[in-house]
Amino acid sequence: MDDAARIAFLAARVESLSREKETALSALSAAAGLGHFDTSYSHLESPAPILGEIAGRAMELAPLRAVALFLVDEDSHDMVLSLVRGEASGFAPEAELDALIDDHSLAFVLDQPGPAFFRPRSGEGRLALHRLATSSRVRGVFMGFAGRGGEGVSDTALALLTVVLNAGAAALESYFLYRHLAAVNQGLERTVAERTAQLRQAYEEVRVIVDSLPAGVAVIDPASHAVLDINPAGAAMIGRDREELVGRDCFDCFCPAQRGNCPIVDHGRTFASVERQLRDASGREIPVLKTAVRASLAGRDCVIESFVDITEHKKLESLREDVERMTRHDLKAPLTGIIGLPDVLMDDPDLPGHIRPMLGLIKESGLKMLGMINLSLDLYKMETGTYVLVPRPVDLCRVLESVAGDLAPLTRAKQVAIAFETDGAPGLTGPVIVLGEELLFFSLFANLLKNAVEASSQGGAVAVSVVGRDMVWVTLSNDGAVPADIRDRFFEKYATSGKAGGTGLGAYSARLIVESLGGTIGFVSDEAAGTTLYCMLPRPAEAARRG
């Protein structure tokens, strides 16, 4: 090769390298923005702008006469033609794709990280295919059509084309993910709106119900004891407007408890119900049945208190007690005749001998009945604090023997044995002198022993222990348990559960009697160990010294 030919060759080579450099620089310039898609794409109504930008940038990188973009349908998973850019005679992208599917070439394309080239159906030019895929899924397929000479695309341009298409696939992924999240968010917003509307409606319905109740209902903040809300009946009962009560301490409005002694907040109870005196704005005291319960409203911890005016109930209860008291008093007159008549008959010298014991039993029963009537009148005085005790020494062993004798029919029917123990020794080895009134002791232990026998299982036993010197302790144990729902109020009036014919007055009267005698009473009970009831009774000082 002569110098002229060599110079011409080198010039051509320089020109070729210059063109390749310009092509690479142009490709790099075009690709500089292709690896990044604006975040505003996430707010598009359709993926068309992203597809258009992919097509435009791809055609800048490679000499393509036309391009087509297919996207995977989310429901059918088919490839759907979504954009065609450029014009080329005989270029039918859908038909070309069907042919590639039929000969399994598309599967090969989707498995390749870079471009793949195929002959079109017409045999003219070349098809360049490249998957649109992210690391997690395939989003579609890029198809480009190049005429003759398309095979001259540089490796640099093809590598940059892969960068562009991968970035485009990521942009599409972001777009579809945003659309999915937007749909989910709209669904959540719709659900929240529906639930909010339902809750608002339910709240309004509850509000209407609470506001129409004749009982007072208040919502309390357990942390500050402030009144959060109160219904009209409660405000009217207190004699103040709702605006005056909201924000004030419940202790200042309707709760007689003191700060630090709330049964719900300070003593950990979830429910409390008790009779109380509510003082209204004018200072008038109103008897109410007050109930408090811990609850949660709209996710906020609170205490709901209700109070019902029981003034009329108290009047009726007082009237009933007055009638009962008058009836008991009026029964004493005919009973006096019943008690006195046996003495008159026994004065008859001609009375047959076998009749006299029966007349004695009639008189004894009448005296017991008279004592019970007197005791019922005394219990009323104990309730009102007007009872005057006239204490005398009483032999407790003799009282317990008498009570056991009266209960003999019941113990035989239940096959329950009563086992007595005095200072650790079997039996009633008296006398054990206590201070009080014999009738009160008889009524006390008649109630307690009868309850213990009835609560025992068939064929069980009741253990009665008497022990003590300065003070006398009496314990009664049986295998039955006090029902759990009344253990906290066992000694309260009308406390009864599951006992046919039970009035709830036996334990209540026992407590009144023991307290009137100057003693104390209590019990422990559970399903495993049964029940042990204990009484502490006063003993005369001189009897204690002799003992």
XYZ file of C-alpha atoms in Angstrom:
547
model
C 0.000 0.000 0.000
C 1.513 3.324 -1.057
C 1.511 6.452 1.036
C -1.520 7.953 -0.637
C -3.578 4.780 -0.087
C -2.371 4.563 3.496
C -3.332 8.194 4.112
C -6.767 7.590 2.579
C -7.248 4.481 4.766
C -6.253 6.343 7.876
C -8.518 9.241 7.019
C -11.438 6.860 6.519
C -10.594 5.165 9.801
C -10.508 8.495 11.618
C -13.833 9.437 10.078
C -15.339 6.099 11.141
C -14.039 6.485 14.664
C -15.322 10.048 14.777
C -18.769 8.884 13.681
C -18.702 6.078 16.260
C -17.593 8.580 18.901
C -20.361 10.963 17.918
C -22.838 8.109 17.937
C -21.659 6.999 21.414
C -21.746 10.560 22.747
C -25.179 11.056 21.259
C -26.305 7.772 22.794
C -24.843 8.716 26.155
C -26.471 12.122 25.967
C -29.801 10.558 25.108
C -29.392 7.930 27.824
C -28.334 10.433 30.488
C -31.930 11.137 31.333
C -33.300 7.746 30.456
C -32.117 6.091 33.624
C -34.334 8.465 35.567
C -38.078 8.971 35.216
C -39.754 11.942 36.859
C -41.695 11.098 40.034
C -44.620 13.044 38.613
C -45.294 9.969 36.456
C -46.885 8.406 39.541
C -49.752 10.886 39.244
C -50.594 10.099 35.603
C -54.035 8.873 34.641
C -52.517 6.289 32.235
C -49.049 4.893 31.403
C -49.152 6.445 27.891
C -46.657 9.308 28.658
C -44.141 6.827 30.062
C -44.519 4.567 27.031
C -44.136 7.544 24.706
C -40.933 8.631 26.402
C -39.530 5.093 26.265
C -40.299 4.876 22.548
C -38.814 8.310 21.791
C -35.591 7.692 23.670
C -35.208 4.212 22.177
C -35.508 5.645 18.667
C -32.823 8.205 19.501
C -30.435 5.446 20.548
C -30.976 3.042 17.641
C -31.886 3.524 13.966
C -35.419 2.182 14.355
C -38.146 3.066 11.880
C -40.954 2.070 14.228
C -41.415 0.747 17.756
C -44.270 -0.979 19.590
C -44.763 -1.470 23.312
C -46.817 -4.286 24.781
C -47.941 -4.370 28.458
C -49.065 -7.365 30.475
C -52.792 -7.240 31.265
C -53.203 -7.589 35.065
C -56.336 -9.747 34.766
C -55.738 -11.973 31.714
C -51.888 -11.857 31.793
C -51.901 -11.428 27.976
C -49.561 -9.069 26.127
C -51.653 -6.071 25.013
C -50.440 -3.574 22.404
C -50.306 -0.253 24.238
C -48.308 2.086 21.954
C -46.996 2.238 18.350
C -44.546 4.953 17.308
C -43.120 5.571 13.772
C -44.151 4.198 10.386
C -42.867 1.182 8.513
C -44.471 -0.523 5.574
C -45.727 -3.969 6.460
C -44.938 -3.580 10.209
C -47.812 -5.292 12.091
C -46.632 -5.591 15.713
C -49.516 -7.719 16.988
C -49.104 -10.244 14.182
C -45.353 -10.284 14.729
C -45.862 -10.955 18.447
C -48.351 -13.762 17.782
C -45.791 -15.426 15.510
C -43.114 -15.110 18.180
C -45.470 -16.632 20.727
C -46.316 -19.527 18.427
C -42.674 -20.506 17.873
C -41.811 -19.897 21.577
C -39.401 -17.105 20.690
C -41.169 -14.699 23.059
C -40.365 -16.978 25.991
C -36.717 -16.764 24.971
C -36.895 -12.950 24.845
C -38.476 -12.733 28.310
C -35.637 -14.839 29.690
C -32.882 -12.600 28.256
C -31.433 -9.579 30.082
C -30.627 -7.799 26.778
C -32.069 -7.396 23.267
C -32.767 -10.257 20.842
C -33.079 -9.914 17.062
C -35.489 -11.741 14.720
C -36.532 -11.678 11.093
C -39.996 -10.179 10.604
C -42.642 -12.261 8.844
C -42.066 -10.394 5.592
C -38.368 -11.203 5.682
C -37.453 -7.529 5.195
C -35.434 -5.717 7.867
C -34.963 -6.858 11.452
C -37.031 -6.973 14.677
C -35.358 -6.027 17.953
C -37.172 -7.327 21.051
C -36.408 -6.548 24.662
C -38.319 -7.340 27.797
C -39.676 -4.589 30.043
C -38.970 -6.131 33.433
C -37.972 -5.267 36.980
C -36.293 -7.600 39.449
C -39.688 -8.759 40.668
C -41.833 -9.097 37.556
C -42.244 -8.706 33.771
C -44.213 -5.602 32.818
C -44.236 -6.021 29.015
C -42.184 -6.231 25.809
C -40.445 -3.636 23.622
C -40.467 -4.314 19.874
C -38.448 -2.222 17.399
C -38.397 -2.489 13.604
C -35.217 -1.622 11.700
C -34.887 -1.622 7.943
C -31.917 -2.927 6.088
C -28.735 -2.021 7.837
C -30.364 -2.206 11.268
C -27.846 -4.828 12.176
C -25.244 -2.097 12.268
C -26.347 -0.810 15.699
C -23.315 -0.465 17.950
C -22.871 -2.502 21.103
C -22.752 0.718 23.090
C -26.156 1.764 21.766
C -27.614 -1.662 22.536
C -26.247 -1.595 26.086
C -27.700 1.883 26.585
C -31.003 0.681 25.121
C -31.098 -1.976 27.844
C -30.510 0.742 30.461
C -33.358 2.812 29.024
C -35.812 -0.070 28.849
C -34.974 -1.296 32.362
C -35.455 2.225 33.707
C -38.711 2.475 31.777
C -39.878 -0.826 33.264
C -39.099 0.518 36.747
C -41.099 3.669 35.967
C -44.026 1.546 34.853
C -43.729 -0.538 38.034
C -43.852 2.639 40.122
C -46.841 3.904 38.158
C -48.849 0.697 38.543
C -47.839 0.360 42.192
C -49.018 3.899 42.817
C -52.302 3.153 41.064
C -52.746 0.046 43.202
C -51.945 1.914 46.400
C -54.243 4.737 45.345
C -57.060 2.225 44.802
C -56.362 0.622 48.186
C -56.224 4.055 49.800
C -59.510 5.047 48.192
C -61.040 1.829 49.445
C -59.728 2.486 52.943
C -60.940 6.066 52.857
C -64.342 4.882 51.711
C -64.417 2.220 54.443
C -63.291 4.729 57.069
C -65.906 7.200 55.875
C -68.613 4.532 56.021
C -67.497 3.355 59.468
C -67.276 6.936 60.695
C -70.794 7.581 59.454
C -72.013 4.381 61.115
C -70.265 5.256 64.382
C -71.652 8.775 64.253
C -75.134 7.407 63.667
C -74.700 4.848 66.467
C -73.389 7.581 68.764
C -76.384 9.777 67.973
C -78.758 6.876 68.600
C -77.066 6.081 71.925
C -77.107 9.767 72.776
C -80.851 9.956 72.125
C -81.429 6.876 74.286
C -79.220 8.129 77.138
C -80.762 11.605 77.020
C -84.254 10.099 77.215
C -83.473 7.914 80.246
C -85.145 8.952 83.512
C -81.963 7.923 85.363
C -78.907 10.137 85.625
C -75.925 8.989 83.541
C -72.489 10.618 83.747
C -69.147 9.873 82.056
C -66.115 10.373 84.319
C -62.408 10.704 83.519
C -60.755 8.152 85.885
C -57.454 10.061 85.924
C -58.834 13.425 87.054
C -62.322 12.385 88.296
C -63.691 15.202 86.124
C -67.196 14.951 84.662
C -66.827 14.573 80.887
C -70.539 14.478 80.108
C -73.894 14.068 81.837
C -77.395 13.512 80.500
C -80.331 15.889 81.125
C -81.922 13.655 83.802
C -78.699 13.635 85.814
C -78.251 17.397 85.541
C -81.882 17.955 86.557
C -81.546 15.625 89.538
C -78.480 17.543 90.754
C -80.203 20.838 90.009
C -77.472 22.305 87.779
C -76.998 22.862 84.055
C -74.820 20.455 82.095
C -72.346 23.253 81.378
C -71.908 23.816 85.127
C -71.175 20.135 85.777
C -68.829 19.233 82.906
C -65.238 19.648 84.085
C -66.038 19.509 87.805
C -64.993 16.672 90.135
C -67.602 13.940 90.450
C -67.008 14.104 94.233
C -68.401 17.651 94.208
C -71.466 16.744 92.157
C -73.012 13.395 92.990
C -70.423 10.948 94.388
C -70.188 10.706 98.205
C -66.776 8.976 98.068
C -63.602 10.949 98.639
C -60.541 11.254 96.425
C -58.334 8.222 96.992
C -61.277 6.026 98.004
C -63.046 5.471 94.669
C -64.152 1.806 94.437
C -63.447 1.735 90.692
C -60.252 3.786 90.315
C -58.575 3.250 93.703
C -59.830 -0.218 94.680
C -59.609 -1.794 91.230
C -63.228 -2.904 90.933
C -64.858 -3.026 87.493
C -68.401 -2.657 88.870
C -69.899 -1.098 91.983
C -73.524 -0.617 92.989
C -74.680 0.862 96.280
C -77.364 3.038 97.826
C -76.219 6.577 98.531
C -77.560 10.006 99.451
C -77.140 12.528 96.631
C -77.124 16.171 97.689
C -78.606 18.502 95.074
C -77.771 22.164 94.479
C -80.249 23.285 97.148
C -78.754 20.966 99.776
C -81.657 18.481 99.694
C -80.592 14.847 100.103
C -82.025 12.402 97.585
C -81.717 8.638 98.119
C -80.284 7.055 94.943
C -79.080 3.685 93.764
C -75.678 4.534 92.283
C -73.914 2.183 89.861
C -70.423 2.692 88.462
C -68.729 0.610 85.770
C -65.379 0.923 84.002
C -65.655 1.177 80.219
C -63.984 2.461 77.059
C -65.607 5.072 74.827
C -64.000 5.791 71.446
C -60.811 4.208 72.746
C -60.760 6.388 75.859
C -60.771 4.847 79.341
C -63.634 6.172 81.440
C -66.049 5.415 84.270
C -69.784 5.474 83.564
C -71.935 6.245 86.586
C -75.704 6.041 86.759
C -77.915 7.091 89.637
C -81.614 6.358 90.038
C -83.855 8.312 92.395
C -85.327 5.749 94.821
C -87.266 8.221 96.974
C -90.617 6.591 96.187
C -89.120 3.143 96.674
C -87.867 4.214 100.093
C -91.314 5.556 100.981
C -92.934 2.271 99.965
C -90.295 0.311 101.854
C -90.870 2.427 104.937
C -94.628 1.976 104.598
C -94.212 -1.799 104.274
C -91.991 -1.898 107.353
C -94.507 0.200 109.278
C -97.307 -2.208 108.307
C -95.187 -5.220 109.246
C -94.231 -3.644 112.548
C -97.870 -2.830 113.393
C -98.912 -6.350 112.366
C -96.261 -7.896 114.605
C -97.330 -5.654 117.437
C -101.006 -6.598 116.957
C -100.107 -10.314 116.945
C -98.841 -10.054 120.506
C -102.358 -9.580 121.943
C -103.906 -12.904 120.736
C -100.587 -14.656 121.347
C -100.709 -13.616 125.012
C -103.994 -15.482 125.286
C -102.500 -18.591 123.668
C -99.566 -18.522 126.101
C -101.805 -17.995 129.167
C -104.489 -20.566 128.338
C -102.305 -23.668 129.006
C -101.722 -22.427 132.613
C -105.469 -22.079 133.122
C -106.138 -25.592 131.790
C -103.332 -27.146 133.864
C -104.915 -25.721 137.029
C -107.849 -28.115 136.453
C -107.306 -31.063 138.845
C -109.333 -33.342 136.564
C -107.043 -32.732 133.557
C -105.679 -36.087 132.274
C -101.961 -36.457 132.920
C -101.008 -37.156 129.314
C -102.461 -33.774 128.264
C -100.196 -31.695 130.508
C -96.939 -32.218 128.453
C -98.759 -31.166 125.295
C -100.041 -27.993 126.992
C -96.457 -27.296 128.088
C -95.264 -27.604 124.495
C -98.015 -25.205 123.362
C -96.933 -22.668 125.961
C -93.235 -23.080 125.065
C -93.951 -22.628 121.346
C -96.053 -19.566 122.105
C -93.240 -18.068 124.164
C -90.785 -18.700 121.349
C -93.134 -17.064 118.877
C -93.568 -14.094 121.192
C -89.778 -13.856 121.470
C -89.445 -13.912 117.688
C -92.028 -11.144 117.311
C -90.238 -9.092 119.920
C -86.941 -9.783 118.149
C -88.318 -8.588 114.802
C -89.345 -5.353 116.481
C -85.898 -5.160 118.054
C -84.223 -5.651 114.650
C -86.022 -2.582 113.361
C -84.674 -0.622 116.316
C -81.202 -1.982 115.577
C -81.499 -0.761 111.984
C -82.530 2.699 113.094
C -79.978 2.826 115.936
C -82.595 3.095 118.678
C -82.185 -0.359 120.231
C -81.112 -0.357 123.876
C -79.270 -3.522 124.895
C -79.894 -4.898 128.384
C -76.916 -7.271 128.733
C -76.997 -10.266 131.058
C -74.753 -13.330 131.405
C -75.935 -16.082 129.052
C -74.707 -19.687 128.845
C -73.777 -20.036 125.162
C -73.602 -23.839 125.353
C -77.210 -24.061 126.523
C -78.304 -21.769 123.667
C -76.448 -23.889 121.086
C -77.964 -27.117 122.481
C -81.456 -25.584 122.213
C -80.826 -24.437 118.635
C -79.504 -27.880 117.648
C -82.619 -29.491 119.117
C -84.917 -27.218 117.100
C -82.951 -27.995 113.923
C -83.091 -31.781 114.449
C -85.812 -32.357 111.781
C -83.747 -30.440 109.214
C -80.474 -32.215 110.057
C -82.196 -35.618 109.866
C -83.735 -34.773 106.486
C -80.351 -33.741 105.036
C -78.424 -36.372 107.015
C -76.092 -33.627 108.217
C -74.273 -34.067 111.524
C -73.515 -31.089 113.785
C -70.214 -31.615 115.594
C -69.591 -29.312 118.586
C -66.201 -28.554 120.140
C -65.391 -26.457 123.224
C -61.827 -25.218 123.734
C -60.514 -28.063 121.566
C -62.487 -30.795 123.385
C -65.387 -32.602 121.689
C -68.925 -31.609 122.710
C -70.417 -28.609 124.487
C -68.659 -28.656 127.843
C -70.118 -25.488 129.331
C -71.007 -23.296 130.788
C -69.444 -20.713 128.469
C -70.772 -17.394 129.688
C -71.226 -14.518 127.224
C -72.724 -11.110 127.771
C -75.972 -10.120 126.046
C -79.610 -11.205 125.759
C -80.508 -14.876 125.464
C -83.171 -14.310 122.802
C -80.667 -12.453 120.623
C -78.131 -15.287 120.925
C -80.823 -17.869 120.160
C -81.987 -15.996 117.055
C -78.368 -15.387 115.947
C -77.256 -19.027 116.048
C -80.614 -20.351 114.822
C -80.045 -18.313 111.667
C -76.381 -19.199 111.259
C -76.702 -22.932 111.997
C -79.771 -23.273 109.775
C -77.920 -21.594 106.888
C -74.863 -23.832 107.449
C -76.983 -27.024 107.402
C -78.891 -25.935 104.297
C -75.641 -25.059 102.502
C -74.041 -28.432 103.347
C -74.087 -31.321 100.932
C -76.346 -34.297 101.608
C -74.700 -36.409 104.302
C -72.175 -33.681 105.121
C -71.227 -32.163 108.465
C -71.240 -28.785 110.217
C -68.410 -28.158 112.685
C -69.110 -25.657 115.498
C -66.174 -24.551 117.632
C -66.418 -22.416 120.805
C -63.193 -21.046 122.249
C -62.012 -18.066 124.233
C -61.634 -16.390 127.596
C -61.861 -12.584 127.628
C -63.628 -12.794 124.252
C -65.487 -15.834 122.921
C -64.898 -16.980 119.355
C -67.514 -19.156 117.682
C -66.784 -20.644 114.246
C -69.183 -22.603 112.038
C -67.726 -24.563 109.098
C -69.452 -26.490 106.313
C -68.497 -27.789 102.859
C -70.794 -25.440 100.921
C -69.544 -22.201 99.348
C -71.241 -18.820 99.464
C -72.267 -17.959 95.858
C -69.583 -15.792 94.272
C -72.068 -13.123 93.153
C -73.028 -12.215 96.755
C -69.743 -12.710 98.641
C -68.995 -8.990 98.585
C -72.421 -8.176 100.035
C -73.187 -11.299 102.044
C -74.207 -9.365 105.179
C -76.221 -6.741 103.277
C -80.001 -6.615 103.344
C -81.788 -8.833 100.781
C -78.525 -10.440 99.609
C -79.529 -13.886 98.349
C -78.650 -16.086 95.373
C -80.076 -19.377 94.130
C -81.884 -20.201 97.367
C -85.546 -21.071 96.942
C -87.603 -18.917 99.279
C -84.518 -17.009 100.419
C -85.180 -13.478 101.659
C -81.606 -12.336 102.161
C -82.390 -11.309 105.751
C -80.752 -14.134 107.748
C -77.115 -13.013 107.465
C -78.215 -9.374 107.595
C -80.062 -9.845 110.909
C -77.107 -11.882 112.251
C -74.794 -8.938 111.572
C -77.207 -6.511 113.266
C -77.439 -8.741 116.348
C -73.681 -9.313 116.664
C -72.941 -5.623 116.280
C -75.657 -4.752 118.826
C -74.068 -7.253 121.234
C -70.724 -5.475 120.789
C -69.095 -8.254 118.756
C -67.880 -8.768 115.209
C -68.797 -11.246 112.458
C -67.171 -12.343 109.201
C -66.535 -15.325 106.936
C -64.182 -16.913 104.413
C -65.495 -19.021 101.551
C -64.374 -20.740 98.357
C -65.458 -23.732 96.302
C -62.542 -25.920 97.427
C -62.515 -25.333 101.205
C -66.191 -24.520 101.779
C -67.282 -21.772 104.199
C -66.149 -20.832 107.700
C -68.153 -18.153 109.494
C -66.787 -16.633 112.698
C -68.268 -14.505 115.495
C -66.421 -12.712 118.255
C -68.703 -12.195 121.290
C -68.185 -10.230 124.493
C -67.741 -12.162 127.774
C -68.402 -10.823 131.305
C -65.160 -9.940 133.080
C -66.016 -11.951 136.137
C -66.826 -15.016 134.003
C -63.497 -14.669 132.246
C -61.684 -14.536 135.608
C -63.466 -17.640 136.863
C -62.709 -19.475 133.615
